[in-house]
Amino acid sequence: MSDPNSTPVPRRKPWALTFLGLLTAAGLIAMPFLAGTPAPEKMPDAVRFIGRFHPVLLHLPIGVFALIVFQELAAMFRRRSEGEERASLVPLFFGAASAIVAVLAGFLLYQGGEEFVGSALVERHLWGGLAFAVAAVVTFLTKAWTLSTGGRPVFYRVLLFGSVGVMGFTSHDGASITHGENYLTEFAPVPVRKVLGLKPSEPKLKEPTAAPVAASVYAGVVAPILEQRCVQCHKEGKAKGKFRMDTYELLVKGGKEGPGLVPGKSAESNIIVRIDLPMDDEEHMPPEGKPDLTDGEVAILKWWIDNGADPAKVLADYVVPAPIQEAISKLVPPAKGGADASTSDPVPVGPDDALKAAVAGLAKEFPGALTFESQQSALLTFTAVSLRANLDDTIFQKLDPVIPHLVTVDLSATRITDQAVAKLAPAKNLKMIRLAETGITDAAMDTLLKIPSLESINLYGTKVTDAGVSKLSAMPNLKRLYLWQTAVSPEAIKALKEKLPGCEIIAGIEA
Ligand code: HEC
């Protein structure tokens, strides 16, 4: 044991380590700026290949830092010998190094993933990861200095616990990206929810109550309509137009364009204005491709707003006109085992058993290629990345039964042709399609035109020409079009840009 009063052994100061560490930290922070906006199309496959290791690698720093924290807490109660103290630098070095590796892989994943572009959550996760890696490096350096100067480890401990805090926050964001938000807390018991400041778990609002006697009209009738038709795009973590509709307060508060509703005045209420727009108006809500409200639902919303949009009033507080009464009764999907299982035709909110069975059946044909967008979703993602040359038009036909449920489709580098694309015409939910490096031609554009929900089309390295691509100017929701390495001329791209001002065209040539 070393005696604290003995003259300290002079130790080398970790100047070189500090220099290297700070250089690494600066490099990490500069990385996103140097790389600029991700352009997944220009990324070689190697980027995606390495990026996919991010979910594996990230567990290393988490595990290592958990161990360090555990040891540090123990050291607060039992002083460590000098040798032990020095040895604790090793896991710290390994922790910081593995954090850097995990962050680098994550960065490549981000650079190569079209689906991540523009997501605020993903960006926050990226910066959180970088912050953690930098904090880990600084923590390591602080420990090295504490050891060499023989100082007290107070500052080091603050940094360590701070870094681990950042790590926890960032890991949670990461989990939200893969599993959807609220994954961890969805089934949390009430006391836990209280501590976390969450609202009480929503008792399946989706099914309007048969007799909204006790529930307010808002909770029993209005909220379920909004839940079915609107909330998927207007909620925490996915507030389109900065507008959330999942609570009464936020519904009234509105978004970028101002209040969501004006009590007493349905005609001046933004939600009604949007719902009443003609179907082919780009601003019509819900957007094209999503099931529209029924006349009855619209009538109920208007009636409720015109009568003050009170969040608390129950049905008995109103004099309900007959048509509204009827609309409300039609709304109500009969409670399970209820008496009249007649009229209504509820929109499937989650995947039903038939769809699940169909997807499970296709898993043999397309292992790992067909997945649900999220647990609560009836929408599917299809990616042929692992099938590549094994996928041709004949095999693709097997997807027929699930086509209407597809939301993203990646057929890059497969052997499919225009014929397979033609099968996608009924994919009314499709938002993103990648046809890069396939044998498709201009004829495929005629099919894509039939899918107005499309927001992103990738035609990288295909035989499309000016004639085909110019037709895409009629696509109402197109936000991104990849034409890198095609024969499309700069003039055609310029003309397209003029017709589609809201669409980013990635072509690799100046237009
Ligand atoms: C598929 C996703 C989606 C669904 C479903 C959806 N919206 Fe939207 N909503 C958007 C997008 C995207 C925007 C932003 C673009 C815009 O303003 O048109 C938006 C914007 C809005 C805005 C403007 C907010 C503001 O202040 O800028 C209102 C109001 C609105 N939606 C109402 C509704 C209503 C009411 C429903 C249900 C009947 C609904 N939305 C369903 C995607 C959706």
XYZ file of C-alpha atoms and ligand atoms in Angstrom:
554
model
C 0.000 0.000 0.000
C 1.281 3.448 -0.798
C 1.322 5.967 1.977
C -0.516 9.131 0.889
C 2.100 11.255 2.709
C 5.126 9.836 0.988
C 6.672 11.996 -1.693
C 4.805 11.401 -4.940
C 6.692 9.562 -7.619
C 7.067 11.955 -10.556
C 5.114 10.588 -13.484
C 5.118 11.490 -17.129
C 2.363 13.859 -18.043
C 0.051 12.469 -20.783
C 0.627 15.301 -23.227
C 0.846 13.137 -26.340
C -2.276 11.224 -25.368
C -4.114 14.482 -24.804
C -3.073 15.836 -28.154
C -4.222 12.696 -29.955
C -7.451 12.506 -27.951
C -8.431 16.085 -28.631
C -7.589 15.670 -32.303
C -9.880 12.641 -32.462
C -12.654 14.517 -30.677
C -12.337 17.452 -33.073
C -12.379 15.043 -36.013
C -15.598 13.443 -34.748
C -17.351 16.759 -34.388
C -16.179 17.947 -37.794
C -17.272 14.734 -39.513
C -20.943 15.565 -40.193
C -19.980 19.007 -41.463
C -17.319 17.639 -43.775
C -19.630 14.924 -45.105
C -22.518 17.321 -45.774
C -26.071 16.171 -46.436
C -26.149 12.421 -46.891
C -26.587 11.313 -50.484
C -27.284 7.596 -50.043
C -27.201 7.068 -53.772
C -23.582 7.954 -54.154
C -22.559 5.616 -51.381
C -20.868 2.389 -52.352
C -22.298 -0.783 -50.869
C -19.317 -1.029 -48.541
C -20.642 1.969 -46.636
C -23.957 0.262 -46.023
C -22.236 -3.001 -45.253
C -20.128 -1.494 -42.486
C -22.977 0.724 -41.331
C -25.183 -2.274 -40.665
C -22.757 -3.306 -37.906
C -23.750 -0.285 -35.866
C -26.505 -2.100 -33.931
C -24.003 -4.814 -33.038
C -21.061 -2.608 -32.130
C -22.964 -0.159 -30.003
C -23.399 -2.713 -27.239
C -19.665 -2.708 -26.576
C -19.333 0.817 -25.163
C -22.608 0.387 -23.286
C -21.356 -2.759 -21.590
C -17.919 -1.366 -20.896
C -19.230 1.870 -19.428
C -21.685 -0.041 -17.261
C -18.703 -1.937 -15.837
C -16.686 1.253 -15.302
C -19.542 2.937 -13.459
C -19.956 -0.138 -11.308
C -16.257 -0.160 -10.437
C -16.217 3.559 -9.801
C -19.139 3.312 -7.401
C -17.335 0.516 -5.590
C -14.184 2.666 -5.424
C -16.119 5.348 -3.573
C -16.553 2.952 -0.697
C -13.280 1.128 -0.815
C -10.179 3.005 -1.794
C -8.355 1.332 -4.615
C -4.678 0.594 -4.472
C -2.540 2.593 -6.825
C -2.122 -0.401 -9.092
C -5.870 -0.932 -9.295
C -6.355 2.748 -9.916
C -3.937 2.654 -12.854
C -5.505 -0.523 -14.186
C -8.908 1.182 -14.376
C -7.532 3.266 -17.214
C -7.590 0.235 -19.493
C -11.362 -0.336 -19.610
C -11.803 3.402 -20.005
C -9.548 3.433 -23.035
C -11.380 0.460 -24.478
C -14.752 2.082 -23.728
C -13.815 5.306 -25.481
C -12.317 3.470 -28.450
C -15.362 1.239 -28.870
C -17.619 4.292 -28.605
C -15.730 5.863 -31.492
C -15.992 2.704 -33.582
C -19.734 2.401 -32.885
C -20.279 6.040 -33.778
C -18.312 5.715 -37.011
C -20.379 2.692 -38.044
C -23.542 4.580 -37.111
C -22.419 7.489 -39.216
C -21.946 5.236 -42.244
C -25.361 3.695 -41.657
C -26.817 7.182 -41.688
C -24.914 8.198 -44.803
C -26.090 5.146 -46.702
C -29.702 4.998 -45.548
C -32.253 6.800 -47.625
C -34.853 6.182 -44.960
C -32.944 8.285 -42.436
C -32.645 11.447 -44.477
C -34.492 14.331 -42.867
C -35.586 12.555 -39.690
C -35.145 14.837 -36.695
C -34.948 11.871 -34.344
C -32.166 10.293 -36.379
C -30.270 13.556 -36.438
C -30.587 13.951 -32.689
C -29.341 10.404 -32.289
C -26.360 11.150 -34.528
C -25.374 14.188 -32.483
C -26.047 12.344 -29.242
C -23.728 9.550 -30.341
C -21.015 12.007 -31.325
C -21.406 13.865 -28.029
C -21.058 10.613 -26.144
C -17.931 9.552 -28.037
C -16.329 12.956 -27.443
C -17.335 12.865 -23.771
C -15.842 9.374 -23.471
C -12.537 10.586 -24.892
C -12.460 13.605 -22.582
C -13.338 11.395 -19.608
C -10.467 9.100 -20.473
C -8.040 12.021 -20.754
C -9.250 13.462 -17.454
C -8.625 10.143 -15.770
C -5.127 9.993 -17.248
C -4.370 13.471 -15.912
C -5.880 12.698 -12.528
C -3.590 9.707 -12.269
C -0.463 11.537 -13.378
C -1.011 14.534 -11.101
C -2.300 12.479 -8.195
C -5.301 14.800 -7.943
C -8.692 13.899 -6.544
C -11.014 12.168 -9.010
C -13.995 14.485 -8.445
C -13.925 16.089 -11.850
C -13.341 12.731 -13.472
C -16.379 11.231 -11.749
C -18.624 14.107 -12.790
C -17.519 13.600 -16.389
C -17.951 9.851 -16.195
C -21.505 10.006 -14.881
C -22.310 12.804 -17.318
C -21.049 10.730 -20.245
C -23.088 7.762 -19.141
C -26.145 10.029 -18.922
C -25.606 11.130 -22.521
C -25.127 7.482 -23.456
C -28.447 6.514 -21.887
C -30.326 9.305 -23.588
C -28.790 8.501 -26.951
C -29.396 4.775 -26.614
C -33.023 5.509 -25.961
C -33.239 7.594 -29.133
C -31.570 4.775 -31.015
C -34.063 2.261 -29.675
C -36.897 4.593 -30.662
C -35.582 4.633 -34.210
C -35.575 0.848 -34.484
C -38.530 -0.099 -32.336
C -40.677 3.020 -32.560
C -41.155 5.588 -29.862
C -42.607 4.597 -26.520
C -41.313 1.071 -27.064
C -39.958 0.894 -23.527
C -42.736 2.699 -21.768
C -45.747 1.437 -23.661
C -46.664 -1.083 -20.999
C -45.242 0.761 -18.019
C -47.372 0.599 -14.856
C -49.022 3.782 -13.601
C -46.459 4.715 -10.888
C -43.619 4.426 -13.402
C -45.502 6.573 -15.891
C -45.991 9.207 -13.204
C -42.305 9.334 -12.388
C -41.489 9.699 -16.073
C -44.126 12.385 -16.533
C -46.067 10.375 -19.089
C -49.769 10.585 -19.506
C -51.767 7.607 -18.332
C -51.577 4.872 -20.916
C -54.239 5.381 -23.524
C -56.830 2.718 -23.058
C -57.249 1.684 -26.699
C -58.811 4.892 -27.881
C -59.064 3.327 -31.280
C -62.408 1.732 -30.670
C -65.035 4.345 -30.036
C -67.188 3.325 -27.124
C -70.580 2.046 -28.104
C -72.504 4.357 -25.826
C -70.471 7.446 -25.115
C -72.512 8.218 -22.051
C -69.820 8.579 -19.467
C -66.971 9.503 -21.816
C -66.941 13.029 -23.160
C -67.832 13.445 -26.800
C -64.242 14.405 -27.371
C -62.790 11.261 -25.794
C -65.470 8.877 -26.977
C -66.201 10.089 -30.495
C -63.894 12.820 -31.765
C -60.538 11.504 -30.550
C -61.121 8.025 -31.987
C -61.907 9.515 -35.412
C -58.732 11.582 -35.324
C -56.809 8.615 -33.985
C -57.876 6.513 -36.948
C -57.446 9.090 -39.663
C -54.860 11.623 -38.597
C -52.799 10.855 -35.521
C -50.395 8.475 -37.237
C -48.773 11.510 -38.855
C -49.531 14.084 -36.193
C -48.120 12.798 -32.957
C -45.062 12.958 -30.784
C -41.989 12.201 -32.851
C -43.927 12.526 -36.105
C -45.622 15.891 -36.014
C -46.168 16.755 -39.662
C -46.545 20.502 -40.115
C -45.396 20.755 -36.470
C -48.952 19.778 -35.614
C -49.919 17.122 -33.094
C -53.432 15.858 -32.695
C -52.984 13.280 -29.981
C -54.231 15.461 -27.128
C -56.978 18.036 -26.942
C -54.614 20.862 -25.994
C -52.261 20.202 -28.906
C -55.163 19.810 -31.314
C -56.394 23.292 -30.406
C -52.914 24.771 -30.320
C -52.265 23.749 -33.926
C -49.076 23.867 -35.954
C -47.100 26.092 -38.260
C -50.242 27.526 -39.788
C -51.851 28.443 -36.486
C -54.585 26.869 -34.348
C -55.862 23.450 -35.322
C -59.408 24.446 -34.560
C -61.460 27.471 -33.543
C -64.198 26.492 -31.082
C -67.575 27.496 -32.472
C -66.299 28.023 -35.992
C -65.735 24.877 -37.997
C -65.333 26.809 -41.247
C -62.353 28.662 -39.782
C -60.836 25.576 -38.210
C -57.721 24.437 -39.973
C -58.442 20.722 -39.611
C -61.835 21.154 -41.280
C -60.395 23.432 -43.955
C -57.863 20.731 -44.803
C -60.413 17.913 -44.711
C -62.809 19.869 -46.951
C -60.238 20.609 -49.640
C -60.872 18.724 -52.878
C -59.331 15.273 -52.972
C -56.803 16.224 -55.634
C -55.564 19.251 -53.699
C -52.090 18.577 -52.399
C -53.037 19.960 -49.005
C -56.085 17.767 -48.582
C -56.016 15.806 -45.319
C -55.467 12.967 -44.886
C -53.001 12.984 -47.780
C -53.588 10.963 -50.901
C -53.268 7.251 -50.388
C -54.652 7.359 -46.860
C -58.265 6.398 -46.195
C -60.415 9.515 -46.289
C -62.972 10.440 -43.656
C -66.551 9.341 -44.226
C -69.204 12.012 -44.642
C -70.544 11.039 -41.241
C -67.190 11.560 -39.565
C -66.777 14.969 -41.175
C -70.295 15.945 -40.088
C -69.558 14.904 -36.503
C -66.318 16.896 -36.346
C -68.037 20.014 -37.739
C -70.964 19.667 -35.391
C -68.690 19.229 -32.374
C -66.552 22.261 -33.271
C -69.568 24.440 -34.063
C -70.952 23.580 -30.648
C -67.890 24.834 -28.816
C -65.437 21.933 -29.179
C -65.708 21.335 -25.460
C -63.299 18.634 -24.276
C -65.439 17.641 -21.298
C -69.073 17.733 -22.374
C -70.822 14.405 -22.685
C -73.440 13.538 -25.257
C -76.269 14.247 -22.833
C -75.119 17.876 -22.566
C -76.076 18.487 -26.183
C -79.229 18.538 -28.185
C -77.971 16.195 -30.844
C -79.583 16.586 -34.276
C -80.832 13.351 -35.786
C -78.275 13.131 -38.618
C -75.413 13.500 -36.137
C -76.972 10.958 -33.826
C -77.141 8.566 -36.736
C -73.583 9.287 -37.807
C -72.342 8.605 -34.283
C -74.180 5.327 -34.085
C -72.735 4.283 -37.427
C -69.257 5.197 -36.301
C -69.306 2.766 -33.546
C -67.782 -0.548 -34.431
C -69.748 -3.002 -32.339
C -67.863 -3.950 -29.230
C -66.432 -7.461 -29.407
C -69.284 -9.898 -28.975
C -71.725 -6.972 -29.163
C -75.167 -7.237 -30.649
C -75.226 -5.636 -34.077
C -72.192 -6.466 -36.136
C -73.619 -4.794 -39.177
C -72.856 -1.452 -40.732
C -69.448 -0.081 -40.062
C -66.319 -0.921 -41.919
C -63.454 0.103 -39.695
C -60.097 0.843 -41.226
C -57.593 -1.778 -40.132
C -55.314 -0.081 -37.643
C -52.911 -2.906 -37.003
C -52.188 -5.972 -39.062
C -55.049 -8.446 -38.981
C -54.495 -12.159 -38.712
C -54.957 -12.782 -42.420
C -52.251 -10.296 -43.293
C -49.913 -11.671 -40.636
C -50.449 -15.140 -42.027
C -49.781 -13.966 -45.581
C -46.558 -12.283 -44.501
C -45.453 -15.336 -42.541
C -46.150 -17.505 -45.585
C -44.029 -15.271 -47.787
C -41.147 -15.311 -45.333
C -40.069 -18.676 -46.753
C -39.885 -17.295 -50.250
C -38.311 -13.999 -49.256
C -36.391 -14.572 -46.030
C -36.042 -11.362 -44.068
C -37.205 -9.248 -46.981
C -40.789 -8.530 -46.021
C -41.403 -6.853 -42.688
C -44.023 -4.771 -40.954
C -43.180 -1.091 -40.748
C -43.841 -1.218 -37.008
C -45.654 -3.435 -34.569
C -48.859 -1.463 -34.752
C -48.770 -1.022 -38.473
C -50.491 -2.862 -41.288
C -47.922 -1.440 -43.686
C -45.075 -3.478 -45.079
C -41.561 -2.871 -46.219
C -40.027 -5.037 -48.896
C -36.316 -5.023 -49.546
C -34.634 -7.312 -52.011
C -31.122 -6.419 -50.884
C -30.343 -9.975 -49.839
C -32.073 -11.526 -52.851
C -30.543 -9.424 -55.585
C -30.083 -11.492 -58.752
C -32.331 -14.245 -57.406
C -35.361 -12.035 -57.703
C -37.069 -11.912 -61.081
C -40.530 -11.062 -62.378
C -41.917 -14.553 -61.779
C -40.858 -14.694 -58.153
C -41.948 -11.141 -57.570
C -45.512 -12.107 -58.532
C -45.802 -14.016 -55.284
C -46.030 -10.712 -53.462
C -49.361 -10.004 -55.129
C -51.560 -10.513 -52.065
C -49.690 -7.963 -49.964
C -49.053 -5.296 -52.619
C -51.656 -2.839 -51.268
C -49.876 -2.873 -47.905
C -46.428 -1.961 -49.159
C -45.025 1.356 -48.050
C -41.419 0.984 -49.199
C -40.037 -1.312 -51.879
C -36.390 -1.817 -52.700
C -35.758 -3.830 -55.856
C -32.270 -2.490 -56.544
C -29.920 -4.732 -58.506
C -32.508 -7.459 -59.000
C -33.503 -8.994 -62.322
C -36.999 -7.528 -62.316
C -38.281 -5.659 -65.370
C -41.172 -3.362 -66.232
C -43.469 -6.351 -65.797
C -42.814 -6.591 -62.066
C -43.221 -2.854 -61.673
C -46.617 -3.110 -63.393
C -47.725 -5.405 -60.556
C -47.235 -2.541 -58.135
C -50.051 -0.428 -59.536
C -52.399 -1.308 -56.633
C -49.780 -0.247 -54.047
C -51.732 2.770 -52.940
C -49.684 3.210 -49.780
C -46.323 3.114 -51.478
C -44.058 6.011 -50.599
C -40.597 4.932 -51.631
C -39.412 2.722 -54.448
C -35.871 1.866 -55.439
C -35.373 0.421 -58.901
C -31.666 1.202 -59.119
C -29.605 -0.917 -61.490
C -32.534 -2.950 -62.781
C -33.626 -3.592 -66.336
C -36.630 -1.282 -66.132
C -37.316 1.204 -68.917
C -39.546 4.186 -69.556
C -42.538 1.849 -69.549
C -42.218 1.506 -65.774
C -42.918 5.225 -65.421
C -46.483 4.659 -66.594
C -47.020 2.374 -63.612
C -45.397 4.765 -61.164
C -47.779 7.469 -62.367
C -50.620 5.347 -61.035
C -49.164 5.498 -57.524
C -49.600 9.129 -56.486
C -48.531 8.418 -52.911
C -44.910 7.999 -54.044
C -42.500 10.426 -52.409
C -39.171 8.966 -53.387
C -38.209 7.203 -56.613
C -34.779 5.825 -57.319
C -33.872 5.164 -60.943
C -30.109 5.155 -60.499
C -28.293 3.272 -63.269
C -31.379 2.327 -65.277
C -32.234 2.769 -68.938
C -34.827 5.472 -68.394
C -34.731 8.375 -70.812
C -36.000 11.932 -71.048
C -39.307 10.749 -72.471
C -40.103 8.500 -69.508
C -38.809 10.695 -66.739
C -40.613 13.803 -67.970
C -43.909 12.051 -67.233
C -43.049 12.053 -63.539
C -43.765 15.774 -63.466
C -47.367 14.759 -62.818
C -46.545 13.056 -59.524
C -48.136 15.129 -56.779
C -46.099 14.025 -53.777
C -42.695 13.420 -55.227
C -39.988 14.802 -52.961
C -36.897 12.943 -54.123
C -35.902 11.530 -57.482
C -32.598 9.811 -58.126
C -31.359 9.884 -61.714
C -27.659 9.368 -61.101
C -26.057 7.477 -64.019
C -28.962 7.496 -66.409
C -29.239 8.837 -69.916
C -31.535 11.625 -68.784
C -30.308 14.942 -70.197
C -29.583 18.102 -68.208
C -32.357 19.851 -70.176
C -34.929 17.263 -69.159
C -33.836 17.554 -65.533
C -34.102 21.303 -65.680
C -37.611 21.088 -67.119
C -38.590 18.596 -64.431
C -37.220 20.805 -61.663
C -39.361 23.657 -62.909
C -42.490 21.527 -62.852
C -41.661 19.946 -59.485
C -40.225 22.743 -57.375
C -40.728 20.755 -54.179
C -38.778 17.779 -55.446
C -35.086 17.249 -54.971
C -33.540 15.703 -58.071
C -30.276 13.930 -57.511
C -28.638 13.471 -60.878
C -24.932 14.023 -60.492
C -24.907 16.384 -63.441
C -25.467 20.093 -63.415
C -28.818 21.130 -64.798
C -49.949 10.275 -44.012
C -49.679 11.328 -43.099
C -50.778 12.302 -42.728
C -52.041 12.011 -42.273
C -52.687 10.670 -42.089
C -52.632 13.280 -41.950
N -51.773 14.284 -42.215
Fe -52.066 16.259 -41.857
N -50.227 16.686 -42.561
C -49.359 15.785 -43.104
C -48.200 16.477 -43.634
C -47.010 15.833 -44.341
C -48.394 17.841 -43.363
C -47.441 19.001 -43.696
C -47.612 19.438 -45.117
C -48.813 20.303 -45.292
O -48.948 21.293 -44.556
O -49.629 19.977 -46.168
C -49.680 17.939 -42.696
C -50.219 19.125 -42.265
C -51.475 19.245 -41.682
C -52.042 20.481 -41.219
C -51.375 21.819 -41.246
C -50.653 22.016 -39.928
C -49.940 23.337 -39.849
O -50.300 24.134 -38.983
O -49.018 23.515 -40.669
C -53.290 20.202 -40.740
C -54.275 21.168 -40.139
C -53.491 18.785 -40.907
N -52.362 18.232 -41.464
C -54.633 18.117 -40.543
C -54.809 16.755 -40.680
C -56.036 16.082 -40.356
C -57.270 16.756 -39.812
C -55.831 14.776 -40.615
C -56.820 13.635 -40.465
C -58.071 13.816 -41.100
C -54.482 14.619 -41.104
N -53.895 15.848 -41.131
C -53.921 13.415 -41.469
C -49.489 14.415 -43.124
C -50.628 13.740 -42.702
